[in-house]
Amino acid sequence: GEVARFRAYKSKSGAFYVEPVSHDFQYSLMFIPVSLGVYYATGSILYIYLGFTATIAKLFFRLLRIRFEDMLREDGKSGGKVDGEGEIKYESPKNPGPVHRVYRFLNTNVFRSSTMVLPMFLFAFADKIDWFLWFYAAGFTAIALAHLARQMMYISRINRLRNVPVE
């Protein structure tokens, strides 16, 4: 991506497929060597499980988001609004509640692939890299489950409006 940007080479496949997919795998798989390092430092197998949990939860979260965005595109609900990472820009509520504001802040500033490096640095600086694994394993699991619940409610509501039987 950086070389393409430097050369001013733009392609839809790069912006909408190659870059997001490479980010998804790079930032998901980074938990594995971190967990191995914590395992070797502590001897606790729990950190291996946490690393794999964070990896699987991050990939599951992205899979849910991508499939939901595909459905929105198919329904024509996206309006063609896409951000710099090729993801659909959702219309936010005009007066979001406190839970939605916290979620939006965390999703944008902490759980987005490109923003995970600063928390990792801060946890490492504090000599608490194991907390980093706990935070992201729990965080991505919670976000993935919240997305799943929200998407199921959205689909159920759309199906009721269309009088489509639930499968």
Coordinates of C-alpha atoms in Angstrom, one line a residue:
G1 CA 0.0 0.0 0.0
E2 CA 2.8 2.4 0.9
V3 CA 4.6 1.8 -2.4
A4 CA 1.4 2.3 -4.4
R5 CA 0.7 5.6 -2.5
F6 CA 4.3 6.8 -3.1
R7 CA 4.0 6.0 -6.8
A8 CA 0.5 7.5 -6.9
Y9 CA -0.8 4.3 -8.3
K10 CA -4.5 3.9 -7.6
S11 CA -6.6 0.9 -8.2
K12 CA -10.0 -0.2 -6.9
S13 CA -8.7 -3.7 -6.2
G14 CA -5.9 -2.3 -4.1
A15 CA -8.1 0.1 -2.2
F16 CA -11.1 -2.2 -1.7
Y17 CA -9.5 -5.6 -1.5
V18 CA -5.7 -5.9 -1.2
E19 CA -5.2 -3.2 1.5
P20 CA -8.1 -4.2 3.8
V21 CA -7.4 -7.9 3.5
S22 CA -3.7 -7.4 4.2
H23 CA -4.5 -5.2 7.2
D24 CA -7.0 -7.8 8.5
F25 CA -4.5 -10.6 8.5
Q26 CA -1.5 -8.5 9.6
Y27 CA -3.2 -7.0 12.6
S28 CA -5.1 -10.2 13.5
L29 CA -2.0 -12.4 13.3
M30 CA 0.1 -10.0 15.4
F31 CA -1.5 -11.4 18.6
I32 CA 0.1 -14.8 18.0
P33 CA 3.8 -13.8 18.4
V34 CA 2.8 -11.5 21.2
S35 CA 1.1 -14.3 23.0
L36 CA 4.1 -16.6 22.4
G37 CA 6.4 -14.0 23.9
V38 CA 4.2 -13.7 27.0
Y39 CA 4.0 -17.5 27.2
Y40 CA 7.8 -17.8 27.1
A41 CA 8.2 -15.1 29.7
T42 CA 5.5 -16.5 32.1
G43 CA 5.2 -20.2 31.2
S44 CA 1.4 -19.9 31.3
I45 CA -0.4 -21.5 28.4
L46 CA -3.3 -19.2 29.1
Y47 CA -1.6 -16.5 27.0
I48 CA -1.4 -18.8 24.0
Y49 CA -5.2 -19.1 24.3
L50 CA -5.6 -15.4 24.7
G51 CA -3.6 -14.7 21.6
F52 CA -5.6 -17.1 19.5
T53 CA -8.8 -15.8 21.0
A54 CA -7.9 -12.2 20.0
T55 CA -6.9 -13.4 16.5
I56 CA -10.1 -15.4 15.9
A57 CA -12.3 -12.7 17.4
K58 CA -10.7 -10.0 15.2
L59 CA -11.1 -12.0 12.1
F60 CA -14.7 -13.0 13.1
F61 CA -15.5 -9.3 13.7
R62 CA -14.1 -8.4 10.2
L63 CA -16.0 -11.2 8.6
L64 CA -19.3 -10.1 10.2
R65 CA -18.7 -6.5 9.2
I66 CA -17.8 -7.4 5.6
R67 CA -20.7 -9.7 5.1
F68 CA -23.1 -7.1 6.5
E69 CA -21.6 -4.4 4.3
D70 CA -22.1 -6.8 1.3
M71 CA -25.8 -7.1 2.3
L72 CA -26.1 -3.3 2.6
R73 CA -24.5 -2.8 -0.8
E74 CA -26.9 -5.4 -2.3
D75 CA -29.9 -3.6 -0.7
G76 CA -28.6 -0.2 -1.9
K77 CA -28.4 1.1 1.7
S78 CA -24.8 2.1 1.6
G79 CA -25.3 5.1 -0.7
G80 CA -21.8 4.5 -2.1
K81 CA -20.2 6.2 0.9
V82 CA -16.8 4.5 1.6
D83 CA -13.9 5.6 3.8
G84 CA -10.2 5.5 3.1
E85 CA -9.9 1.8 4.0
G86 CA -12.6 0.7 1.7
E87 CA -15.2 0.3 4.4
I88 CA -18.8 1.6 4.2
K89 CA -19.4 4.8 6.1
Y90 CA -22.5 4.3 8.3
E91 CA -24.8 7.2 9.0
S92 CA -24.5 7.8 12.7
P93 CA -27.5 8.8 14.8
K94 CA -27.8 12.6 15.2
N95 CA -28.0 12.3 19.0
P96 CA -26.2 9.1 19.9
G97 CA -26.5 7.8 23.5
P98 CA -23.5 7.4 25.8
V99 CA -23.0 3.7 25.0
H100 CA -23.0 4.5 21.2
R101 CA -20.4 7.3 21.8
V102 CA -18.1 5.1 23.8
Y103 CA -18.5 2.3 21.2
R104 CA -17.7 4.7 18.4
F105 CA -14.7 6.1 20.2
L106 CA -13.3 2.6 21.0
N107 CA -14.0 1.3 17.5
T108 CA -12.4 4.3 15.8
N109 CA -9.4 4.9 18.2
V110 CA -8.6 1.6 19.8
F111 CA -9.9 -1.4 17.9
R112 CA -9.3 -0.2 14.3
S113 CA -6.3 -2.1 12.8
S114 CA -4.1 1.0 12.3
T115 CA -4.7 2.2 15.9
M116 CA -3.7 -0.9 17.8
V117 CA 0.0 -0.1 17.7
L118 CA -0.2 2.7 20.3
P119 CA -2.0 0.6 22.9
M120 CA 0.5 -2.2 22.4
F121 CA 3.4 0.3 22.9
L122 CA 1.7 1.7 26.0
F123 CA 1.1 -1.8 27.5
A124 CA 4.7 -2.8 26.7
F125 CA 6.1 0.4 28.2
A126 CA 4.2 -0.3 31.4
D127 CA 5.5 -3.9 31.3
K128 CA 1.9 -5.2 31.1
I129 CA 1.9 -6.8 27.6
D130 CA -0.2 -9.6 29.1
W131 CA -2.9 -7.0 29.8
F132 CA -2.8 -6.1 26.1
L133 CA -3.7 -9.7 25.2
W134 CA -6.6 -9.7 27.8
F135 CA -7.8 -6.3 26.6
Y136 CA -8.0 -7.2 22.9
A137 CA -9.2 -10.8 23.4
A138 CA -12.1 -9.6 25.5
G139 CA -12.6 -6.4 23.5
F140 CA -12.8 -8.0 20.0
T141 CA -14.9 -10.8 21.4
A142 CA -17.4 -8.3 22.9
I143 CA -17.4 -6.2 19.7
A144 CA -17.9 -9.2 17.4
L145 CA -20.8 -10.4 19.6
A146 CA -22.3 -6.9 19.7
H147 CA -22.0 -6.6 15.9
L148 CA -23.7 -10.0 15.5
A149 CA -26.6 -9.1 17.8
R150 CA -27.0 -5.7 16.1
Q151 CA -26.9 -7.2 12.6
M152 CA -29.4 -9.9 13.6
M153 CA -31.8 -7.3 14.9
Y154 CA -31.4 -5.2 11.7
I155 CA -32.0 -8.2 9.5
S156 CA -35.0 -9.3 11.6
R157 CA -36.5 -5.7 11.4
I158 CA -36.0 -5.6 7.6
N159 CA -37.5 -9.0 7.2
R160 CA -40.6 -8.0 9.2
L161 CA -41.0 -4.8 7.1
R162 CA -40.8 -6.9 4.0
N163 CA -43.0 -9.7 5.4
V164 CA -40.3 -12.2 4.7
P165 CA -40.4 -15.4 6.8
V166 CA -37.3 -15.9 9.1
E167 CA -35.3 -18.9 8.1

